[in-house]
Structure formats: structure tokens, C-alpha cells
Amino acid sequence: MTEETPGFEEKPDVPSGATPEDAEPKADPSSASAAGEAPAGDANQTAGLVAQLDQVRTALGERTADLQRLQAEYQNYRRRVERDRIAVKEIAIANLLTELLPVLDDIGRAREHGEFVGGFKSVGESLETVAAKMGLQQFGKEGEPFDPTIHEALMHSYAPDVTETTCVAILQPGYRIGERTIRPARVAVAEPQPGAQAAKADEAEAADDKESGGPDEG
């Protein structure tokens, strides 16, 4: 058995003819080069990630804008469809009620002549109720001012007791649905008698003079 000599340090084997520096470990040049280039590589990688993030944000903004535009177009489409649906419904109801107007005219004439009795009365009142539920409104009254937008004048005359063109007789009532007139009221109108206003003014002046004791005397 060989005993180790105390204090003896084991050194690496050195080939014959080699200097002591050859026995010292040397740094790997490739490792040093890689260590020196590491910070630059990280910066390039970070810049690439930032560029990719910007591209993703841009694409997300474009897709968001597209979605908002499609949403707005869809809402406009829904409103347009709903508006058209209501308009078509109103037109269909108006066409149906327009066809029923002659029947309603017959019911009105029968009521005026006292013939609205019995089973005919029951059926007629039911029809009028259904028409009213569908929005049909009757208009036109004697004594109201003539309005060419809702009245159709079939007869014309002069009257001394009116101050403006007035409906003096309702020949056929008018009908409307909401603000839409489906038939104007057919009426007879009367205008003020020519010269009636001047005559009334003279009469009023004479009455005032009479009440005040006549014209002043000199």
C-alpha cells in the first residue's frame, strides 16, 4: 500500500516538453463571444415582439371597427324592416277599410231614416265597432270652417250669417286612420254674402250713433 505524503498537491499531468502555462485551463473563445453578444440578441428579440404586438393591436382595432360598422348596419336594417312592416300593415288596413266605406255610408243613411233596426242594427253596430278598433275615425260636422285638406266641396252657396267659408251640410262623412285621411268629408259650403260685411259694419256704426244720441250738432 502506498501512503500519500502529507502536503503534496496533485497536479495535472503535463506532457513532456510542455510549459507550465499549458497546464492552466483556457477559456473557450466561442463561449466568450456568445456571452458578449447576448444583450444585443435580447434587444432584437424584444423589438420583434413589440412589432408583432403593434400588428396585433392594429388588426384588433380594424376588426373592432368592422364589427361596430356591421352592428350599426344591422340595427339600421332592423329599424327599416320594422318601419316597412308597420307601413305595409297600415296600407293593408286602409285598403280594407276603404272597401267598407260604402257599407258604412249605407248604415249611416239607414240610421238617419230610422231604418237602423232589428238584426240589421246589430250587424251594423258590430261592423262599426270593428272598424273603430282598427283605427277608423269619422269626421265632418256642420258649422265647422271649410278646410280643403280634409273637405271636398260638392255644393256652394252664399249665406248672410257666415263670416268665412263654412260647411253647412255634410253630404258624406270623412274618414281617417290616425293622421292619414282615407276619404275627405264631402260637404256643401257657404261663403259670406258679397257686401254683407260692409252692410253689417254700417249697421253696427248706426247702432253706436243711436246709442250715443246721434251725431254731434254744431
mmCIF file of C-alpha atoms in Angstrom:
data_model
loop_
_atom_site.group_PDB
_atom_site.id
_atom_site.type_symbol
_atom_site.label_atom_id
_atom_site.label_comp_id
_atom_site.label_asym_id
_atom_site.label_seq_id
_atom_site.Cartn_x
_atom_site.Cartn_y
_atom_site.Cartn_z
ATOM 1 C CA MET A 1 0.000 0.000 0.000
ATOM 2 C CA THR A 2 1.309 3.449 -0.882
ATOM 3 C CA GLU A 3 0.910 6.215 1.602
ATOM 4 C CA GLU A 4 0.322 9.755 0.423
ATOM 5 C CA THR A 5 2.919 12.246 1.502
ATOM 6 C CA PRO A 6 1.328 14.985 3.628
ATOM 7 C CA GLY A 7 1.214 18.413 1.938
ATOM 8 C CA PHE A 8 1.641 17.051 -1.516
ATOM 9 C CA GLU A 9 -0.718 18.596 -4.071
ATOM 10 C CA GLU A 10 -1.660 16.537 -7.028
ATOM 11 C CA LYS A 11 -1.115 18.430 -10.282
ATOM 12 C CA PRO A 12 -2.481 17.592 -13.654
ATOM 13 C CA ASP A 13 -0.332 15.612 -15.895
ATOM 14 C CA VAL A 14 1.797 17.792 -18.116
ATOM 15 C CA PRO A 15 3.160 16.333 -21.287
ATOM 16 C CA SER A 16 6.858 16.272 -21.569
ATOM 17 C CA GLY A 17 8.259 19.379 -23.189
ATOM 18 C CA ALA A 18 5.207 21.497 -22.253
ATOM 19 C CA THR A 19 5.492 24.676 -20.258
ATOM 20 C CA PRO A 20 3.611 25.224 -17.010
ATOM 21 C CA GLU A 21 1.164 27.689 -18.706
ATOM 22 C CA ASP A 22 -0.074 24.853 -20.860
ATOM 23 C CA ALA A 23 -1.411 23.117 -17.835
ATOM 24 C CA GLU A 24 -3.688 26.073 -16.921
ATOM 25 C CA PRO A 25 -7.279 25.865 -18.192
ATOM 26 C CA LYS A 26 -8.101 28.229 -21.061
ATOM 27 C CA ALA A 27 -11.423 29.986 -21.712
ATOM 28 C CA ASP A 28 -13.447 28.868 -24.716
ATOM 29 C CA PRO A 29 -13.411 31.734 -27.266
ATOM 30 C CA SER A 30 -16.838 30.751 -28.595
ATOM 31 C CA SER A 31 -18.302 30.955 -25.104
ATOM 32 C CA ALA A 32 -16.889 34.413 -24.556
ATOM 33 C CA SER A 33 -18.187 35.583 -27.898
ATOM 34 C CA ALA A 34 -21.675 34.265 -27.139
ATOM 35 C CA ALA A 35 -21.667 35.927 -23.737
ATOM 36 C CA GLY A 36 -20.713 39.258 -25.295
ATOM 37 C CA GLU A 37 -23.490 39.115 -27.935
ATOM 38 C CA ALA A 38 -26.327 38.080 -25.593
ATOM 39 C CA PRO A 39 -27.585 41.629 -24.786
ATOM 40 C CA ALA A 40 -27.839 42.573 -28.468
ATOM 41 C CA GLY A 41 -29.791 39.407 -29.240
ATOM 42 C CA ASP A 42 -32.275 40.116 -26.433
ATOM 43 C CA ALA A 43 -32.853 43.657 -27.736
ATOM 44 C CA ASN A 44 -33.567 42.382 -31.227
ATOM 45 C CA GLN A 45 -35.980 39.810 -29.878
ATOM 46 C CA THR A 46 -37.776 42.444 -27.771
ATOM 47 C CA ALA A 47 -38.074 44.758 -30.771
ATOM 48 C CA GLY A 48 -39.557 41.924 -32.807
ATOM 49 C CA LEU A 49 -42.127 41.173 -30.106
ATOM 50 C CA VAL A 50 -43.078 44.852 -29.855
ATOM 51 C CA ALA A 51 -43.571 44.995 -33.628
ATOM 52 C CA GLN A 52 -45.740 41.878 -33.543
ATOM 53 C CA LEU A 53 -47.774 43.357 -30.674
ATOM 54 C CA ASP A 54 -48.340 46.547 -32.667
ATOM 55 C CA GLN A 55 -49.527 44.498 -35.633
ATOM 56 C CA VAL A 56 -51.929 42.548 -33.427
ATOM 57 C CA ARG A 57 -53.277 45.776 -31.926
ATOM 58 C CA THR A 58 -53.775 47.270 -35.381
ATOM 59 C CA ALA A 59 -55.571 44.151 -36.598
ATOM 60 C CA LEU A 60 -57.726 44.134 -33.453
ATOM 61 C CA GLY A 61 -58.668 47.777 -33.983
ATOM 62 C CA GLU A 62 -59.637 47.087 -37.601
ATOM 63 C CA ARG A 63 -61.723 44.053 -36.648
ATOM 64 C CA THR A 64 -63.407 46.057 -33.863
ATOM 65 C CA ALA A 65 -64.266 48.855 -36.306
ATOM 66 C CA ASP A 66 -65.656 46.292 -38.756
ATOM 67 C CA LEU A 67 -67.786 44.755 -36.016
ATOM 68 C CA GLN A 68 -69.131 48.141 -34.942
ATOM 69 C CA ARG A 69 -69.972 49.028 -38.534
ATOM 70 C CA LEU A 70 -71.762 45.724 -39.068
ATOM 71 C CA GLN A 71 -73.665 46.226 -35.818
ATOM 72 C CA ALA A 72 -74.792 49.701 -36.881
ATOM 73 C CA GLU A 73 -75.845 48.410 -40.303
ATOM 74 C CA TYR A 74 -77.806 45.600 -38.680
ATOM 75 C CA GLN A 75 -79.598 47.991 -36.331
ATOM 76 C CA ASN A 76 -80.483 50.264 -39.268
ATOM 77 C CA TYR A 77 -81.719 47.225 -41.192
ATOM 78 C CA ARG A 78 -83.921 46.148 -38.285
ATOM 79 C CA ARG A 79 -85.396 49.638 -37.930
ATOM 80 C CA ARG A 80 -86.032 49.834 -41.679
ATOM 81 C CA VAL A 81 -87.710 46.421 -41.720
ATOM 82 C CA GLU A 82 -89.872 47.347 -38.736
ATOM 83 C CA ARG A 83 -90.839 50.654 -40.343
ATOM 84 C CA ASP A 84 -91.701 48.919 -43.611
ATOM 85 C CA ARG A 85 -93.685 46.266 -41.765
ATOM 86 C CA ILE A 86 -95.763 48.920 -39.989
ATOM 87 C CA ALA A 87 -96.279 50.824 -43.258
ATOM 88 C CA VAL A 88 -97.429 47.683 -45.076
ATOM 89 C CA LYS A 89 -99.807 46.876 -42.226
ATOM 90 C CA GLU A 90 -101.283 50.390 -42.276
ATOM 91 C CA ILE A 91 -101.719 50.274 -46.054
ATOM 92 C CA ALA A 92 -103.434 46.882 -45.868
ATOM 93 C CA ILE A 93 -105.815 48.125 -43.143
ATOM 94 C CA ALA A 94 -106.506 51.325 -45.070
ATOM 95 C CA ASN A 95 -107.300 49.374 -48.250
ATOM 96 C CA LEU A 96 -109.655 47.065 -46.357
ATOM 97 C CA LEU A 97 -111.488 49.894 -44.619
ATOM 98 C CA THR A 98 -111.728 51.868 -47.865
ATOM 99 C CA GLU A 99 -113.661 48.956 -49.357
ATOM 100 C CA LEU A 100 -116.011 49.040 -46.353
ATOM 101 C CA LEU A 101 -116.793 52.760 -46.593
ATOM 102 C CA PRO A 102 -119.826 52.316 -48.897
ATOM 103 C CA VAL A 103 -121.281 49.849 -46.373
ATOM 104 C CA LEU A 104 -120.705 52.329 -43.569
ATOM 105 C CA ASP A 105 -122.389 55.028 -45.685
ATOM 106 C CA ASP A 106 -125.435 52.764 -46.074
ATOM 107 C CA ILE A 107 -125.506 52.206 -42.319
ATOM 108 C CA GLY A 108 -125.393 55.971 -41.748
ATOM 109 C CA ARG A 109 -128.242 56.645 -44.189
ATOM 110 C CA ALA A 110 -130.330 53.886 -42.606
ATOM 111 C CA ARG A 111 -129.775 55.461 -39.182
ATOM 112 C CA GLU A 112 -130.838 58.891 -40.468
ATOM 113 C CA HIS A 113 -134.043 57.497 -41.975
ATOM 114 C CA GLY A 114 -134.988 55.424 -38.946
ATOM 115 C CA GLU A 115 -134.353 52.109 -40.718
ATOM 116 C CA PHE A 116 -131.483 51.058 -38.489
ATOM 117 C CA VAL A 117 -133.429 48.473 -36.511
ATOM 118 C CA GLY A 118 -133.544 44.757 -35.764
ATOM 119 C CA GLY A 119 -130.863 42.398 -36.941
ATOM 120 C CA PHE A 120 -129.519 44.984 -39.397
ATOM 121 C CA LYS A 121 -128.829 47.317 -36.468
ATOM 122 C CA SER A 122 -126.918 44.619 -34.581
ATOM 123 C CA VAL A 123 -124.775 43.730 -37.594
ATOM 124 C CA GLY A 124 -124.188 47.381 -38.461
ATOM 125 C CA GLU A 125 -123.096 48.324 -34.945
ATOM 126 C CA SER A 126 -120.752 45.317 -34.824
ATOM 127 C CA LEU A 127 -119.171 46.400 -38.108
ATOM 128 C CA GLU A 128 -118.740 49.971 -36.863
ATOM 129 C CA THR A 129 -117.129 48.676 -33.654
ATOM 130 C CA VAL A 130 -114.649 46.512 -35.565
ATOM 131 C CA ALA A 131 -113.779 49.419 -37.887
ATOM 132 C CA ALA A 132 -113.196 51.701 -34.895
ATOM 133 C CA LYS A 133 -110.913 49.099 -33.278
ATOM 134 C CA MET A 134 -108.886 49.037 -36.482
ATOM 135 C CA GLY A 135 -108.342 52.797 -36.098
ATOM 136 C CA LEU A 136 -111.048 54.198 -38.385
ATOM 137 C CA GLN A 137 -112.275 57.639 -37.297
ATOM 138 C CA GLN A 138 -115.176 59.581 -38.753
ATOM 139 C CA PHE A 139 -115.022 63.359 -39.109
ATOM 140 C CA GLY A 140 -117.020 66.204 -40.586
ATOM 141 C CA LYS A 141 -119.611 68.381 -38.807
ATOM 142 C CA GLU A 142 -121.947 71.112 -39.900
ATOM 143 C CA GLY A 143 -120.808 74.594 -38.958
ATOM 144 C CA GLU A 144 -117.073 73.901 -38.955
ATOM 145 C CA PRO A 145 -114.787 76.037 -41.173
ATOM 146 C CA PHE A 146 -114.064 74.615 -44.590
ATOM 147 C CA ASP A 147 -110.586 73.036 -44.831
ATOM 148 C CA PRO A 148 -109.614 71.927 -48.354
ATOM 149 C CA THR A 149 -107.147 69.386 -46.919
ATOM 150 C CA ILE A 150 -109.920 67.352 -45.287
ATOM 151 C CA HIS A 151 -113.102 68.610 -47.008
ATOM 152 C CA GLU A 152 -114.342 68.200 -50.547
ATOM 153 C CA ALA A 153 -116.898 70.841 -51.536
ATOM 154 C CA LEU A 154 -119.669 69.418 -53.724
ATOM 155 C CA MET A 155 -122.107 72.337 -53.362
ATOM 156 C CA HIS A 156 -121.504 76.043 -52.995
ATOM 157 C CA SER A 157 -123.718 78.916 -51.926
ATOM 158 C CA TYR A 158 -123.721 82.293 -50.164
ATOM 159 C CA ALA A 159 -125.171 82.995 -46.757
ATOM 160 C CA PRO A 160 -125.515 86.284 -44.895
ATOM 161 C CA ASP A 161 -124.976 84.670 -41.475
ATOM 162 C CA VAL A 162 -121.466 83.282 -42.017
ATOM 163 C CA THR A 163 -118.201 85.193 -41.707
ATOM 164 C CA GLU A 164 -115.992 82.649 -43.503
ATOM 165 C CA THR A 165 -116.351 79.705 -45.849
ATOM 166 C CA THR A 166 -118.292 77.215 -43.722
ATOM 167 C CA CYS A 167 -119.530 73.641 -44.069
ATOM 168 C CA VAL A 168 -123.306 73.991 -43.910
ATOM 169 C CA ALA A 169 -124.155 70.356 -44.766
ATOM 170 C CA ILE A 170 -122.288 67.043 -44.583
ATOM 171 C CA LEU A 171 -123.176 65.015 -47.652
ATOM 172 C CA GLN A 172 -120.779 62.176 -46.799
ATOM 173 C CA PRO A 173 -118.649 61.966 -43.654
ATOM 174 C CA GLY A 174 -114.897 61.782 -43.979
ATOM 175 C CA TYR A 175 -112.752 59.007 -42.550
ATOM 176 C CA ARG A 176 -109.159 58.875 -41.365
ATOM 177 C CA ILE A 177 -106.769 56.397 -39.784
ATOM 178 C CA GLY A 178 -104.533 58.235 -37.367
ATOM 179 C CA GLU A 179 -103.254 61.258 -39.281
ATOM 180 C CA ARG A 180 -103.941 59.706 -42.676
ATOM 181 C CA THR A 181 -107.148 60.745 -44.436
ATOM 182 C CA ILE A 182 -108.561 57.890 -46.497
ATOM 183 C CA ARG A 183 -111.593 59.888 -47.656
ATOM 184 C CA PRO A 184 -112.317 63.609 -47.293
ATOM 185 C CA ALA A 185 -115.648 64.748 -45.938
ATOM 186 C CA ARG A 186 -117.920 65.687 -48.842
ATOM 187 C CA VAL A 187 -119.746 68.851 -47.895
ATOM 188 C CA ALA A 188 -121.864 71.774 -49.022
ATOM 189 C CA VAL A 189 -120.228 75.089 -48.244
ATOM 190 C CA ALA A 190 -121.461 78.622 -47.894
ATOM 191 C CA GLU A 191 -119.474 81.809 -48.244
ATOM 192 C CA PRO A 192 -120.325 85.228 -46.810
ATOM 193 C CA GLN A 193 -122.791 87.198 -48.946
ATOM 194 C CA PRO A 194 -120.938 89.751 -51.087
ATOM 195 C CA GLY A 195 -121.302 93.152 -49.402
ATOM 196 C CA ALA A 196 -122.687 91.591 -46.228
ATOM 197 C CA GLN A 197 -119.654 92.586 -44.196
ATOM 198 C CA ALA A 198 -119.905 96.221 -45.280
ATOM 199 C CA ALA A 199 -123.626 96.276 -44.517
ATOM 200 C CA LYS A 200 -123.048 94.823 -41.082
ATOM 201 C CA ALA A 201 -120.357 97.394 -40.408
ATOM 202 C CA ASP A 202 -122.740 100.190 -41.407
ATOM 203 C CA GLU A 203 -125.481 98.765 -39.183
ATOM 204 C CA ALA A 204 -123.085 98.486 -36.254
ATOM 205 C CA GLU A 205 -121.941 102.076 -36.763
ATOM 206 C CA ALA A 206 -125.521 103.311 -36.967
ATOM 207 C CA ALA A 207 -126.402 101.454 -33.772
ATOM 208 C CA ASP A 208 -123.463 103.043 -31.991
ATOM 209 C CA ASP A 209 -124.528 106.503 -33.149
ATOM 210 C CA LYS A 210 -128.079 105.868 -31.962
ATOM 211 C CA GLU A 211 -126.946 104.787 -28.540
ATOM 212 C CA SER A 212 -124.685 107.845 -28.197
ATOM 213 C CA GLY A 213 -127.513 110.240 -29.118
ATOM 214 C CA GLY A 214 -126.733 110.817 -32.767
ATOM 215 C CA PRO A 215 -124.030 112.853 -34.415
ATOM 216 C CA ASP A 216 -122.802 115.991 -32.662
ATOM 217 C CA GLU A 217 -124.662 119.158 -33.609
ATOM 218 C CA GLY A 218 -122.846 122.453 -34.193
#
